[in-house]
Short mmCIF file of C-alpha atoms and ligand atoms in Angstrom, two decimals:
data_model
loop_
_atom_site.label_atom_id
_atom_site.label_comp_id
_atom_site.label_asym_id
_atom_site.label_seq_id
_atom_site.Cartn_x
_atom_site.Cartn_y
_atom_site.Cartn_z
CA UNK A 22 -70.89 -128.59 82.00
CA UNK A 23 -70.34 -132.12 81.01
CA UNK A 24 -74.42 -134.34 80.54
CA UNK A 25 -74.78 -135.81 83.76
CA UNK A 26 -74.37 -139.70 83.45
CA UNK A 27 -75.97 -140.12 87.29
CA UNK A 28 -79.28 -138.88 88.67
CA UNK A 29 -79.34 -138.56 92.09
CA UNK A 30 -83.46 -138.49 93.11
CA UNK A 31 -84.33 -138.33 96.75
CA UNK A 32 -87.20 -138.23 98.43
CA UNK A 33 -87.59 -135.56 100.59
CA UNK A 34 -85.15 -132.71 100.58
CA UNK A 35 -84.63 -133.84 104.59
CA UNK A 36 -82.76 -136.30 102.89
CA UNK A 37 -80.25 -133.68 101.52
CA UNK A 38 -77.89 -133.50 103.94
CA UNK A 39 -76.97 -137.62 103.57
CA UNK A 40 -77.33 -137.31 100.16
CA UNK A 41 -74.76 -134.40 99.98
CA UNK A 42 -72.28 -137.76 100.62
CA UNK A 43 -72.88 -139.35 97.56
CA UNK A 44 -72.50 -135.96 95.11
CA UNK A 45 -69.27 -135.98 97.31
CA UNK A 46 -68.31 -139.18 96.24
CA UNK A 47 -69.41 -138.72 92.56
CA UNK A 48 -67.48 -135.03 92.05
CA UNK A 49 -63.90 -136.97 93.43
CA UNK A 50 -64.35 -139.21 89.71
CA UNK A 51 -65.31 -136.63 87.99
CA UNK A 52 -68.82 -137.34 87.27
CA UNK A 53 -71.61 -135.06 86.50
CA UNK A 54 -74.63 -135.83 88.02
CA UNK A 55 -78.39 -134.57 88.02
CA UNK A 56 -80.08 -133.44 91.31
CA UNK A 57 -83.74 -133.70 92.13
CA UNK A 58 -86.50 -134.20 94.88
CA UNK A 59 -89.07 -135.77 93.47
CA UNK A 60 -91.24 -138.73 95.59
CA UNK A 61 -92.96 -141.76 94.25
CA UNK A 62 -95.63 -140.86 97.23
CA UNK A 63 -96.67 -137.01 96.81
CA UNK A 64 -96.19 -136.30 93.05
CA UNK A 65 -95.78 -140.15 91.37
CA UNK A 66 -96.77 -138.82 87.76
CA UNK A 67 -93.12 -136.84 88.03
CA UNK A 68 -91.10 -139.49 89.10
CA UNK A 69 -92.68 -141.72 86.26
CA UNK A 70 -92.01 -139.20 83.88
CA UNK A 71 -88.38 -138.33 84.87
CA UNK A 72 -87.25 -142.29 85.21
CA UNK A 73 -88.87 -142.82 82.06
CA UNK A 74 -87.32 -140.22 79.74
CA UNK A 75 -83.50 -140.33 82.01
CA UNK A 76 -82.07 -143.12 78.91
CA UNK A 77 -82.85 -140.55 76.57
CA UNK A 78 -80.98 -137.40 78.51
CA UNK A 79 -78.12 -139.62 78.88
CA UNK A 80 -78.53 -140.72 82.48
CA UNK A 81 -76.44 -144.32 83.08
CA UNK A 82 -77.08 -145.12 86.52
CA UNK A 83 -79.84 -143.99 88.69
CA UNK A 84 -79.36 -143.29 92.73
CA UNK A 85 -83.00 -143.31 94.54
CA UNK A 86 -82.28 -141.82 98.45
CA UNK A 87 -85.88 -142.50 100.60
CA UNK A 88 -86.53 -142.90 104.11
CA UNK A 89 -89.75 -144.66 106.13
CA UNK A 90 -92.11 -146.27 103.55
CA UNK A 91 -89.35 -145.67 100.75
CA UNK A 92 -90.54 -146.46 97.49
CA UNK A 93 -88.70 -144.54 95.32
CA UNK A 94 -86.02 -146.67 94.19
CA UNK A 95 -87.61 -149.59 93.35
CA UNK A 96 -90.48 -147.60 91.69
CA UNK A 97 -87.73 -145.96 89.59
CA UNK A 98 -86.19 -149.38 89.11
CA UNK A 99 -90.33 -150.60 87.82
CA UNK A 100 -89.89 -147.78 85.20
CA UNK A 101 -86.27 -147.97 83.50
CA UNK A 102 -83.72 -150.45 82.18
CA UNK A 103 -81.04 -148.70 83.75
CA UNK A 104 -79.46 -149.89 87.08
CA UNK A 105 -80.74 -148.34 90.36
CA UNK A 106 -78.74 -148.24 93.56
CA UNK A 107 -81.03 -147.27 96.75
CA UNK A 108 -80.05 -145.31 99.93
CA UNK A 109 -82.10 -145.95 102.56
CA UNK A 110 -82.28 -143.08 104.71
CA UNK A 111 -82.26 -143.27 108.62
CA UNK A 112 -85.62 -143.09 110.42
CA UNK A 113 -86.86 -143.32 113.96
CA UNK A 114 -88.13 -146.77 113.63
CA UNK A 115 -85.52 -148.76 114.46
CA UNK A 116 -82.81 -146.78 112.87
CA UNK A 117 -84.12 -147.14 109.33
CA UNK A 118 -85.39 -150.65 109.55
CA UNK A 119 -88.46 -149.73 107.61
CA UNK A 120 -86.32 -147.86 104.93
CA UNK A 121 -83.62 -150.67 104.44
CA UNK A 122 -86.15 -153.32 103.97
CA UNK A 123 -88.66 -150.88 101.90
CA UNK A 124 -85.68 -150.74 99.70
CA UNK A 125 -83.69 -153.77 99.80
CA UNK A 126 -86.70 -156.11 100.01
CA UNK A 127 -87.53 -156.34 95.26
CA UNK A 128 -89.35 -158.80 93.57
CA UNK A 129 -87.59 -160.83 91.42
CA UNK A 130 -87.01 -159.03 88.18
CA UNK A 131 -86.31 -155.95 89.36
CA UNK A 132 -83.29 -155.59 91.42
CA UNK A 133 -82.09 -152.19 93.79
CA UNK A 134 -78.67 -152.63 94.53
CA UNK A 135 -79.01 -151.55 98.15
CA UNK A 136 -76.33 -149.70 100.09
CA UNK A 137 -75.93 -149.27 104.32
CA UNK A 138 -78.71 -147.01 105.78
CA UNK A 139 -77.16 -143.69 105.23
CA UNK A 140 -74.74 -145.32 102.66
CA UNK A 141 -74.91 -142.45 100.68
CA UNK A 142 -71.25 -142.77 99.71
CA UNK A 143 -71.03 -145.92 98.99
CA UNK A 144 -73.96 -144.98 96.37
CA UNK A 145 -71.69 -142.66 94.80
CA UNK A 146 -68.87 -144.97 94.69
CA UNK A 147 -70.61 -147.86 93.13
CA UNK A 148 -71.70 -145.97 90.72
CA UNK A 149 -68.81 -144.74 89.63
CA UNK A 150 -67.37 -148.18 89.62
CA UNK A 151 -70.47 -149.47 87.25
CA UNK A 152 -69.50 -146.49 84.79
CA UNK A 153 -66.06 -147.94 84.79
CA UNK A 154 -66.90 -150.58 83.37
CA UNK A 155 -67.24 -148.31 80.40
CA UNK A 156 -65.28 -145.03 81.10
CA UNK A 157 -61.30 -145.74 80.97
CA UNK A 158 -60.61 -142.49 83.21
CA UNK A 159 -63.09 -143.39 85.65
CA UNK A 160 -61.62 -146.47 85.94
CA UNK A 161 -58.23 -145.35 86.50
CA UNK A 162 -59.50 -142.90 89.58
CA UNK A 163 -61.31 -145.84 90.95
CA UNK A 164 -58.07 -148.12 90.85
CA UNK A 165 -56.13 -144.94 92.48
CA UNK A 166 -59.22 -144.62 94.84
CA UNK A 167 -58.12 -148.30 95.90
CA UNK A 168 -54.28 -147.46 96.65
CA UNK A 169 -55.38 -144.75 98.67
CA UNK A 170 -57.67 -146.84 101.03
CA UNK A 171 -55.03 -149.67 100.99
CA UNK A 172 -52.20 -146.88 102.16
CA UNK A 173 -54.91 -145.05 104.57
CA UNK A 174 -54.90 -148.60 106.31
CA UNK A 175 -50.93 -149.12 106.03
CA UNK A 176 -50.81 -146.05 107.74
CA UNK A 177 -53.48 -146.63 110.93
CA UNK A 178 -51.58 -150.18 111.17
CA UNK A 179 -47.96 -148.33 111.72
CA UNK A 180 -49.42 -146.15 113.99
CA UNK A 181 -50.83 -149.14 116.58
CA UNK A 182 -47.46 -150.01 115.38
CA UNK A 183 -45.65 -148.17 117.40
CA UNK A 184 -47.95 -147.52 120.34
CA UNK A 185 -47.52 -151.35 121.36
C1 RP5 B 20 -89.64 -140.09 102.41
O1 RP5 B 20 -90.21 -139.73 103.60
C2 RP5 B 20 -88.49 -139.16 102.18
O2 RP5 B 20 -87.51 -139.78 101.40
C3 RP5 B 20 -88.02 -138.85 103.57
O3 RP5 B 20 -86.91 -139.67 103.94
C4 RP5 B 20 -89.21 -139.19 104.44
C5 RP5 B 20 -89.74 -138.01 105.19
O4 RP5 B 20 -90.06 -136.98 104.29
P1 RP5 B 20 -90.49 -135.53 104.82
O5 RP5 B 20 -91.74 -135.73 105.60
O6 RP5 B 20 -89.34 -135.02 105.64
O7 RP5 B 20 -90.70 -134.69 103.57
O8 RP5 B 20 -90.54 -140.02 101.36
#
């Protein structure tokens, strides 16, 4: 097993089944990634120590998934240099009002590159396009990744095509 160059930390494991999108997202470049629950709320002396010592295991780009009062990434964010993308996760309130702006809402200095409410995909693919900056192969899936959406769209457009 290749070191995982994502961690993917969410809150709660009722956040697992959104998160599942982003590992999704991740495994189609090829990128290992590191799994945990750990939250900023009910055990913050974890969370400081994982964030803290991820530069040293190899970690490049952290994913934080939280829901309600969701601290997480932006506490991870506090902790390392490394760039953190947030998830906020849906919620009853407003359909994750309080987690976007939990999330989105950083003081300057340290920045959470937020995705959608339940953007858990779009987590995984940013990542993977901030480790291409670095990683030729992971930069050629991501410019494949590109035809494909470009064709999927050709394709839905010839269809209405010939309905009309
Ligand atoms: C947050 O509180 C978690 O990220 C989760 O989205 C939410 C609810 O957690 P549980 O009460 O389901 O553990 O910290």
């Amino acid at each position: 097993m290749n070191t995982p160059k994502v961690a993917v930390i969410m809150g709660s494991d009722s956040d697992f089944e959104i998160v599942k999108k982003c590992l999704i997202a991740l495994e189609k470049f090829d990128i290992a990634y590191d799994v945990q629950v750990i939250s900023a709320h009910r055990n913050p002396q974890k969370i400081f120590e994982y964030a803290s010592t991820a530069e040293e295991r190899g970690i490049e780009v952290i994913i934080g998934a939280a829901g309600k009062a969701a601290h997480l990434p932006g506490v991870i964010a506090g902790i390392t240099p490394l760039p953190v993308i947030g998830i906020p996760i849906q919620t009853s309130f407003q359909g994750g009002l309080d987690s976007l702006l939990s999330i989105v809402q950083m003081p300057s200095g340290v920045p959470v590159a937020t995705v959608a409410v339940n953007g858990a995909e779009n987590a995984g693919i940013l990542a993977a396009q901030m480790l291409s900056i670095k990683y030729p192969e992971i930069r050629a899936k991501m410019k494949a990744f590109k035809i494909q959406l470009n064709d999927e769209v050709v394709a839905k457009n010839e269809k209405v095509q010939e309905i009309l």
